[in-house]
Coordinates of C-alpha atoms and ligand atoms in Angstrom, one line a residue:
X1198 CA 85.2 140.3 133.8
X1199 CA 88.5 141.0 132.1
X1200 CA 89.9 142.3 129.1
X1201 CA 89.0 140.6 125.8
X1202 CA 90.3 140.8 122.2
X1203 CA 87.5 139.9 120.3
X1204 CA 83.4 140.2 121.2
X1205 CA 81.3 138.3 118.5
X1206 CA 77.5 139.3 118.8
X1207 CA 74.4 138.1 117.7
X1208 CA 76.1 134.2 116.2
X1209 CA 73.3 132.1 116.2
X1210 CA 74.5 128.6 117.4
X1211 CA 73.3 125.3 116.4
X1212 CA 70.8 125.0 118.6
X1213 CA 68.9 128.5 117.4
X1214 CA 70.1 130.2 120.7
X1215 CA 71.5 133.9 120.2
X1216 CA 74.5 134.3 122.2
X1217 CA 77.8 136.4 122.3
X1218 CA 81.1 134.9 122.0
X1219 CA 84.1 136.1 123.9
X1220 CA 87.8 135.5 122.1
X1221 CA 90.9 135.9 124.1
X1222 CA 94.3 135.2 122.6
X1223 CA 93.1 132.2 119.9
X1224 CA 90.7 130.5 122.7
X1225 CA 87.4 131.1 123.2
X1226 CA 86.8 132.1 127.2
X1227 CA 82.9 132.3 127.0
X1228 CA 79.8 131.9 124.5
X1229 CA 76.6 133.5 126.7
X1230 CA 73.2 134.4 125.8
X1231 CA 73.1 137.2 128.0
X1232 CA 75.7 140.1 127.3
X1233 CA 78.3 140.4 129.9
X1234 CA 80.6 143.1 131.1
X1235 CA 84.3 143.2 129.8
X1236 CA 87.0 145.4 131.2
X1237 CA 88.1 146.1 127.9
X1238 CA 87.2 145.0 124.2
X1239 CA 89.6 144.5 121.5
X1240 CA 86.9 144.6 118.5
X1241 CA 83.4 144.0 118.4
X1242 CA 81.8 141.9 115.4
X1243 CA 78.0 141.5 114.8
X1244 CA 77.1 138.3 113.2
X1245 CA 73.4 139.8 112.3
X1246 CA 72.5 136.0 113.5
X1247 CA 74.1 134.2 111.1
X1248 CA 74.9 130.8 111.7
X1249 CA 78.5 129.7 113.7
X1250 CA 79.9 126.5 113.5
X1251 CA 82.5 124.4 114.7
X1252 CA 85.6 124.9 112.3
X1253 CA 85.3 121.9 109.7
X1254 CA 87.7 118.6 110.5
X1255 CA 88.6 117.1 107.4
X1256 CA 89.5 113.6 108.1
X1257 CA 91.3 112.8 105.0
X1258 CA 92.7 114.4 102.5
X1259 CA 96.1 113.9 100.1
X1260 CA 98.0 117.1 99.8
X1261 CA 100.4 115.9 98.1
X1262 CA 98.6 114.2 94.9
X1263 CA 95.8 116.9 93.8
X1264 CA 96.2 118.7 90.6
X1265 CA 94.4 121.9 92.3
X1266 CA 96.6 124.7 91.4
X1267 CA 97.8 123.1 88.3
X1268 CA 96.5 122.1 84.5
X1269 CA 93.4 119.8 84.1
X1270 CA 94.8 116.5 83.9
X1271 CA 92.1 114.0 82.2
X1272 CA 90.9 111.3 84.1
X1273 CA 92.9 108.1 83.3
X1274 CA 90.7 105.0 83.7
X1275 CA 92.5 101.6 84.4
X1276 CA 92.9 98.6 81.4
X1277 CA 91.0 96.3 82.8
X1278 CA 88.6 97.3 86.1
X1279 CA 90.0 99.2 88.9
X1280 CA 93.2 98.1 90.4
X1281 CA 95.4 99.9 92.9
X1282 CA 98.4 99.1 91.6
X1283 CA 97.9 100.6 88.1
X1284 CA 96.2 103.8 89.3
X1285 CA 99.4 104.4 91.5
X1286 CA 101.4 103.9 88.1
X1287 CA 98.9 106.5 86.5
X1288 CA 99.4 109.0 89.3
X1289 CA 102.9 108.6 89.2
X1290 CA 103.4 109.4 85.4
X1291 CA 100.8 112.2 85.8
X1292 CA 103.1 113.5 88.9
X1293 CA 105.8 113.6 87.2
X1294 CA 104.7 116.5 84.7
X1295 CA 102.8 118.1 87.8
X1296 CA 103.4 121.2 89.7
X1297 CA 105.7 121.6 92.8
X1298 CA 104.0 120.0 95.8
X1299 CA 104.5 123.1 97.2
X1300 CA 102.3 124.9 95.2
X1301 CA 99.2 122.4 94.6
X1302 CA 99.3 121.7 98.3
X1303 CA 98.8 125.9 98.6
X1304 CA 96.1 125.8 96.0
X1305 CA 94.1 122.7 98.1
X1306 CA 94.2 124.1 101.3
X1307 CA 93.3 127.1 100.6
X1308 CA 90.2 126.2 98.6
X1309 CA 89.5 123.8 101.8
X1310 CA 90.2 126.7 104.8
X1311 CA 87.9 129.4 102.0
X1312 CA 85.2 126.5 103.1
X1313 CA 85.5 126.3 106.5
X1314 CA 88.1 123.8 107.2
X1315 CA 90.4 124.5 109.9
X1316 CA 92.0 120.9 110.9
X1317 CA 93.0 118.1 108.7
X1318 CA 94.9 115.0 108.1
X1319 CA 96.5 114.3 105.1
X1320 CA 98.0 111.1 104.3
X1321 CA 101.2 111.8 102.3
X1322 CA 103.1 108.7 100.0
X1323 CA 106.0 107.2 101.3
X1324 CA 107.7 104.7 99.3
X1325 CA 111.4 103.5 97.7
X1326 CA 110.8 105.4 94.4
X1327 CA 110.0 109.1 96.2
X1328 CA 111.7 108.6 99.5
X1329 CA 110.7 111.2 102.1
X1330 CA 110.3 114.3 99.5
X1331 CA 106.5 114.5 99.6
X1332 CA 106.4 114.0 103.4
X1333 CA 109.2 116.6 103.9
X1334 CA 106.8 119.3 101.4
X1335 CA 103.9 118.6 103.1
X1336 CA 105.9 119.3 106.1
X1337 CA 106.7 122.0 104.7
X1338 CA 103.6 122.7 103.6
X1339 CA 102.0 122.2 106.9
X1340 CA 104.2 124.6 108.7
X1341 CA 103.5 127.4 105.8
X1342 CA 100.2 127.6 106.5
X1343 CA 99.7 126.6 109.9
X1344 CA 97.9 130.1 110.9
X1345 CA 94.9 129.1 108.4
X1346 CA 94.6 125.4 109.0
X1347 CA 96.2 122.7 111.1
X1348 CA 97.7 119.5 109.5
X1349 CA 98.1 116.2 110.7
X1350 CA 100.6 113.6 108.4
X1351 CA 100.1 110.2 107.7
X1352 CA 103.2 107.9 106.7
X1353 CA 100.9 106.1 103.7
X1354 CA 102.8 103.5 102.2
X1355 CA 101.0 103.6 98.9
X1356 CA 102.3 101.8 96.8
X1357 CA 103.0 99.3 99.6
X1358 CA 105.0 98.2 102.2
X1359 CA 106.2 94.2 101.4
X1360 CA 106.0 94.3 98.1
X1361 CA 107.8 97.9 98.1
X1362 CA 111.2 96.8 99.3
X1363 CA 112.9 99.7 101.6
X1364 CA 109.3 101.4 102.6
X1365 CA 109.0 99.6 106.3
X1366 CA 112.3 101.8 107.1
X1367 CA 111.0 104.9 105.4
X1368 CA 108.2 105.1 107.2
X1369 CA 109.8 104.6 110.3
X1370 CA 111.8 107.4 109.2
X1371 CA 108.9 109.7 108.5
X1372 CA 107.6 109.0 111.9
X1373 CA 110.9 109.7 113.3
X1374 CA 111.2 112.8 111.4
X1375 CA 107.6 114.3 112.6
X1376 CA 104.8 112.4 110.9
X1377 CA 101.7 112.0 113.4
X1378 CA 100.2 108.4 112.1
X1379 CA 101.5 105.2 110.2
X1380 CA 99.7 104.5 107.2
X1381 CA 98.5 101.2 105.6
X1382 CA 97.1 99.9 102.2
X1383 CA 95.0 96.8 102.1
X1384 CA 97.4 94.3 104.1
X1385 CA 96.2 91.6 102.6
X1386 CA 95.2 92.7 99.1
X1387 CA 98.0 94.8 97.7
X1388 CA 100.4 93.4 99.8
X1389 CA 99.1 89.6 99.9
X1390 CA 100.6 88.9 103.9
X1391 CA 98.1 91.0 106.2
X1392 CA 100.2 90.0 109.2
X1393 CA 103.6 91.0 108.0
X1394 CA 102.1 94.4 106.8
X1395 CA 100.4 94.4 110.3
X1396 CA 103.5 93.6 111.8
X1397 CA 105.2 96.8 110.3
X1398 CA 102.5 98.9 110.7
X1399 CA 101.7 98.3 114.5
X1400 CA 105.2 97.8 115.2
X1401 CA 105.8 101.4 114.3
X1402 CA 103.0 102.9 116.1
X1403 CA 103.8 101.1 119.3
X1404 CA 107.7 101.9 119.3
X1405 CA 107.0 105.7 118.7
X1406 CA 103.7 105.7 120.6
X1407 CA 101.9 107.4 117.3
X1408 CA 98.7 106.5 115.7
X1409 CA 97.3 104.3 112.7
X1410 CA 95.1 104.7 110.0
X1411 CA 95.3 102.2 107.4
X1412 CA 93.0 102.4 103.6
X1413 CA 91.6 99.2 103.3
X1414 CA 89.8 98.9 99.9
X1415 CA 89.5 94.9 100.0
X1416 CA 86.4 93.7 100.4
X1417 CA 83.9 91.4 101.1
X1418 CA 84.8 88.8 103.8
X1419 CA 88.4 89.4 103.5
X1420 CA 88.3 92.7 104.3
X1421 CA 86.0 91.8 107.2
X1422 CA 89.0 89.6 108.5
X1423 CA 91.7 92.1 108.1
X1424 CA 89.1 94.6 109.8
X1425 CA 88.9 92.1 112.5
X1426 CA 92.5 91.4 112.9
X1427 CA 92.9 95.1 113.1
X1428 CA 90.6 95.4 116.3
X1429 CA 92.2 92.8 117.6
X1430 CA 95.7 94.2 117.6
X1431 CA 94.4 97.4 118.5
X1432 CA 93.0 95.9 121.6
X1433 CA 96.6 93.8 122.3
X1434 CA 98.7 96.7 121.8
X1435 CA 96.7 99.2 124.0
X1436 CA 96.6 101.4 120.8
X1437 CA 92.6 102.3 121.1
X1438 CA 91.2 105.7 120.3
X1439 CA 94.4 106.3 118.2
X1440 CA 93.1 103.6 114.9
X1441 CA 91.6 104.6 112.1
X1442 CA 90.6 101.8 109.0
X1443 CA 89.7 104.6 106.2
X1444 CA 87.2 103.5 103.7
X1445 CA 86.5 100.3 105.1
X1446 CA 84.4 98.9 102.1
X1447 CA 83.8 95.3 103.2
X1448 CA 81.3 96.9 105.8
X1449 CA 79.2 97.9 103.1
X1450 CA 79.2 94.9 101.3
X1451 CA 78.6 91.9 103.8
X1452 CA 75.4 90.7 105.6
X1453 CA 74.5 93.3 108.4
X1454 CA 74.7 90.3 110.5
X1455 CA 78.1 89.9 109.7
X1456 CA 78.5 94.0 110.0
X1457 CA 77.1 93.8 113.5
X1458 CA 80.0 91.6 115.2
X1459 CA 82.6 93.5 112.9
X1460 CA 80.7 96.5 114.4
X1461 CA 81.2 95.1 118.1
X1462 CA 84.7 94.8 117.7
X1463 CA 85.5 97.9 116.5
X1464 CA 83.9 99.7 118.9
X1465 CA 85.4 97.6 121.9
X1466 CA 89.1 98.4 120.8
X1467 CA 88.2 101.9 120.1
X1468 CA 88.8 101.6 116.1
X1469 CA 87.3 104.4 114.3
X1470 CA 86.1 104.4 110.4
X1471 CA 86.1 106.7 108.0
X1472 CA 84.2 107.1 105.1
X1473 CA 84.1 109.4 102.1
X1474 CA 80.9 107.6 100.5
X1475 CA 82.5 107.6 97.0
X1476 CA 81.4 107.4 93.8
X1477 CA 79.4 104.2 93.1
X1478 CA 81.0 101.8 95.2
X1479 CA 79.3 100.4 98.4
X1480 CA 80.6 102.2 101.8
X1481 CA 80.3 101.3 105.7
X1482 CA 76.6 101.6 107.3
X1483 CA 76.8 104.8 108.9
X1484 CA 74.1 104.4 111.7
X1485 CA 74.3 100.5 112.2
X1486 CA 78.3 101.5 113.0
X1487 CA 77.2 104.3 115.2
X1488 CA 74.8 102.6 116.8
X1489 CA 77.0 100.2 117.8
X1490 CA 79.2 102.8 119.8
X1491 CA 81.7 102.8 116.6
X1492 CA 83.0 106.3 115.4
X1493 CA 82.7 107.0 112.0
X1494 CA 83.8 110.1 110.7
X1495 CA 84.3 111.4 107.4
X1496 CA 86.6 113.6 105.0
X1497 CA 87.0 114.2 101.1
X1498 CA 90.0 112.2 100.3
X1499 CA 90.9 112.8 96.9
X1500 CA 90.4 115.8 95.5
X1501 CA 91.1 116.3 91.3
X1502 CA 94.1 113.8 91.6
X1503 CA 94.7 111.4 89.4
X1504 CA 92.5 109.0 91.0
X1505 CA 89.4 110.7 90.3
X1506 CA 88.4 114.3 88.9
X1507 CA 85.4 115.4 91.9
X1508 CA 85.8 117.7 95.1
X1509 CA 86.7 120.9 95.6
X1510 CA 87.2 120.8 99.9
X1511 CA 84.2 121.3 101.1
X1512 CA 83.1 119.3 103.9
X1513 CA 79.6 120.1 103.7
X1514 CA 79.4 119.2 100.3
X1515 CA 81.0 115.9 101.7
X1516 CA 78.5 115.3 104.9
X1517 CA 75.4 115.9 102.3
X1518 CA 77.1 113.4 99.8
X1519 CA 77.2 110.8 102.5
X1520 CA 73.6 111.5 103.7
X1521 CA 72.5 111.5 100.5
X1522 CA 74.2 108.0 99.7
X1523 CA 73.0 107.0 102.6
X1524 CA 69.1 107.7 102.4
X1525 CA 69.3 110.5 105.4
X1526 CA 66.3 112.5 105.7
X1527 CA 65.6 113.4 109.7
X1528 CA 67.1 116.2 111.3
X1529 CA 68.5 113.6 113.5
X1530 CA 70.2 112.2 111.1
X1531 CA 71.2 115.0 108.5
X1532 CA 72.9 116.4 112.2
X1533 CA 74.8 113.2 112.1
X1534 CA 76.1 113.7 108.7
X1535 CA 77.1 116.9 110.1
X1536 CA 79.2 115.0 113.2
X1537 CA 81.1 113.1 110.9
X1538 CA 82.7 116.5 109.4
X1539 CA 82.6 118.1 112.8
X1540 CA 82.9 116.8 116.1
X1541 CA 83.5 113.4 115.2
X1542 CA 86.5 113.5 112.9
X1543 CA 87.9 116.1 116.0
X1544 CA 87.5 112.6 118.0
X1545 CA 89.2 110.7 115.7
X1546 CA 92.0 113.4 115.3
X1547 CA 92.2 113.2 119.0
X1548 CA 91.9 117.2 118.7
X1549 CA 91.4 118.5 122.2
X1550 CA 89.3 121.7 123.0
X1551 CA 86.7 121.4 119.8
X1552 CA 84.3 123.2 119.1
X1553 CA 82.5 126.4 120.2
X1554 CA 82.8 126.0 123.9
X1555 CA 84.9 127.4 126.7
X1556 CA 88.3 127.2 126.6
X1557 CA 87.9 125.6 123.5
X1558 CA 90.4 127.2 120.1
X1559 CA 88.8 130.0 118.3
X1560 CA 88.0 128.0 114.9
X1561 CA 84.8 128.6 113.3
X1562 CA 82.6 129.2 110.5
X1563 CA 80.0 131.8 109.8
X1564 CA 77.2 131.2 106.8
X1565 CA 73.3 132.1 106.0
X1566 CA 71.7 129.6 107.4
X1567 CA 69.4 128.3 110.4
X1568 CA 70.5 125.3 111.5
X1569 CA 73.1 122.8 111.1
X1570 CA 70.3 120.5 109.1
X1571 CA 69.8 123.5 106.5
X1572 CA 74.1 123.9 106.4
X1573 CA 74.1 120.5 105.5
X1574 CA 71.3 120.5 102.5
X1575 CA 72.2 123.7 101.3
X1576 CA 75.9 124.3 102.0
X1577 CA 75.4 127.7 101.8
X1578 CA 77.9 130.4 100.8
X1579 CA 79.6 132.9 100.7
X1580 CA 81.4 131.3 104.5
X1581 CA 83.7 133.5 106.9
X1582 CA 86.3 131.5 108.2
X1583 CA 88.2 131.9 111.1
X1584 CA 91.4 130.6 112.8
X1585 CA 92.5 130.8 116.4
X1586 CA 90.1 134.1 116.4
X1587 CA 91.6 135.3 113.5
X1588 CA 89.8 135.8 110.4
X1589 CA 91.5 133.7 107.3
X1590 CA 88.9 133.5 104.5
X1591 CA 86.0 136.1 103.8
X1592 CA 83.2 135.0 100.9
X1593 CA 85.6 132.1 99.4
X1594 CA 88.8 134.1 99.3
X1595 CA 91.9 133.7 101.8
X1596 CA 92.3 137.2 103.6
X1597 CA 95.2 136.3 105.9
X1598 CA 98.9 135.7 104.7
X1599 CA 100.6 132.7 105.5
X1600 CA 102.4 132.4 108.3
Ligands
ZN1133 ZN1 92.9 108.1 100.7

């Protein structure tokens, strides 16, 4: 066989099976459990059997709004229960004293790849009041790192898009300029016309052929209807496998029966859902969705931001939280807690060639642990991290410059 740069021995892969894995370039070109004959190899690496898995997928995150890297910033609650439009008040006053983007973005991702994340997307705010600047740092950001971690950007109009006069172009823009997915923010809710905020947002997506993923906090039934009218356009516009609704919180609050059909829908347009399971608040079924051919994936969203003080990037962390929350306690279904950080979220990201198989991109993790049911309870540390075959974080600390 021919000449290899890397030869990774002894990784123990999800399954228990011992096997070698072959690195070429930043692909993998072959995972056996018998060793095999090389021309020539690069560097040889003995795992000792510790455990290799998939490089983490976190399916949303903000960049842009995280006080990692900065001062502690007290948790501001809202004057009278939770409302979106104050918290974005809060976050911009708090913002405005912050670091540079640049710098808190540095700080987050690197905490996130020193965990084993080596794909993300990160919604970014787009409105009248801050233009383009945090999608052009994230940009910035994105392209800064991009040998540790890859970044997709969402357009999020978070403060709105109707009743934030001047946003529907700027998020055209954005797209125009390089941003992967539209945003949107509870159509119906925050904005109070679901179909002229649907309007916008599919209306984008279809002229520039990019994808969707809209955080709907509104809940109970009329959540259930925007959730609805979301399939539905999905279906119309042709746009399935590329929609996302994050959070979704109406499927956790409504009759399963009423959950079911939702669930039908969904999975007929090809609508995923993500969920972060936070806090308190009620979240999508998990299994009922799945079960019903939906995907549901998962990611960490905000992380020590002004919207709450928890998280520090780890996805494991984040797939025990939701099988916690959600009463998981099979290996069948601690594995599918693991899916929604792993294979799942790559689906959702559209991310072609994941995971540890042939062919496949060289992104993986290494840890002390079993199985993928014993990563998940335990999240075990110290991780090595690598990236395209290279190695970026050793025991929680970056090891690789930026590009
Ligand atoms: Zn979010």
């Amino acid at each position: 066989m021919s000449a290899i740069d890397i030869l990774f021995q002894n990784a123990r892969l999800a399954d228990g099976q011992i096997v070698e894995i072959a690195i070429s370039g930043a692909k993998i070109v072959a995972v056996a459990s018998t060793a095999q004959s090389y021309d020539s190899v690069g560097k040889i690496h003995d795992l000792g059997r510790r455990l290799v898995l998939p490089g983490l997928v976190e399916g949303h995150i903000h960049l842009d709004k995280c006080f990692v890297g900065d001062d502690w910033k007290p948790h501001r609650p809202c004057t009278a229960g939770f409302s979106v439009r104050e918290r974005v008040r809060f976050e911009k006053e708090a913002l405005a004293s912050a670091r540079p983007i640049a710098e808190r973005a540095a700080a987050l991702i690197d905490l996130c790849v020193a965990h084993g994340t080596t794909q993300m997307r990160s919604h970014v705010d787009v409105d009248a009041e801050v233009g383009l600047r945090h999608f052009e740092s994230i940009v910035a950001a994105r392209d800064a790192h991009r040998e540790k971690v890859s970044v997709q950007i969402v357009a999020f109009p978070q403060s709105g898009i109707l009743t934030s006069p001047g946003t529907a172009d700027l998020l055209e823009e954005a797209v125009r300029a390089g941003a992967d997915l539209v945003g949107g923010l509870d159509p119906a809710g925050h904005d109070g016309d679901a179909a002229g905020h649907l309007d916008v947002v599919f209306g984008i997506a279809e002229r520039h052929g990019v994808g969707i993923d809209i955080h709907l906090h509104d809940g109970g039934m009329q959540g259930i209807s925007e959730i609805e009218e979301i399939a539905r356009r999905t279906k119309a516009t042709g746009l399935g496998g590329k929609v996302t609704i994050s959070h979704a919180y109406a499927l956790g609050e409504v009759s399963s029966g009423a959950v079911q059909r939702t669930a039908q829908r969904l999975a007929e347009a090809g609508v995923a859902i993500l969920t972060a399971a936070p806090g308190a608040r009620a979240f999508p079924p998990v299994l009922l969705l799945r079960d019903a051919g939906v995907n549901v994936f998962s990611g960490n969203d905000n992380i020590r931001d002004s919207w709450w003080p928890y998280g520090d990037g780890d996805l494991l962390e984040r797939a025990m939280l939701i099988g916690y929350r959600s009463g998981f306690n099979t290996d069948e279904q601690l594995a599918e807690a693991f899916e929604m950080v792993t294979a799942n979220a790559a689906r959702a990201l559209g991310l072609a060639g994941y995971g540890l198989t042939v062919g496949g991109a060289a992104d993986f993790l290494v840890l002390d642990a079993r199985h993928v049911q014993e990563a998940v309870v335990a999240r075990p540390k110290p991780r090595d991290v690598y990236k395209n075959g290279r190695l970026v974080a050793r025991a929680g600390s970056i090891v690789a410059a930026a590009a």
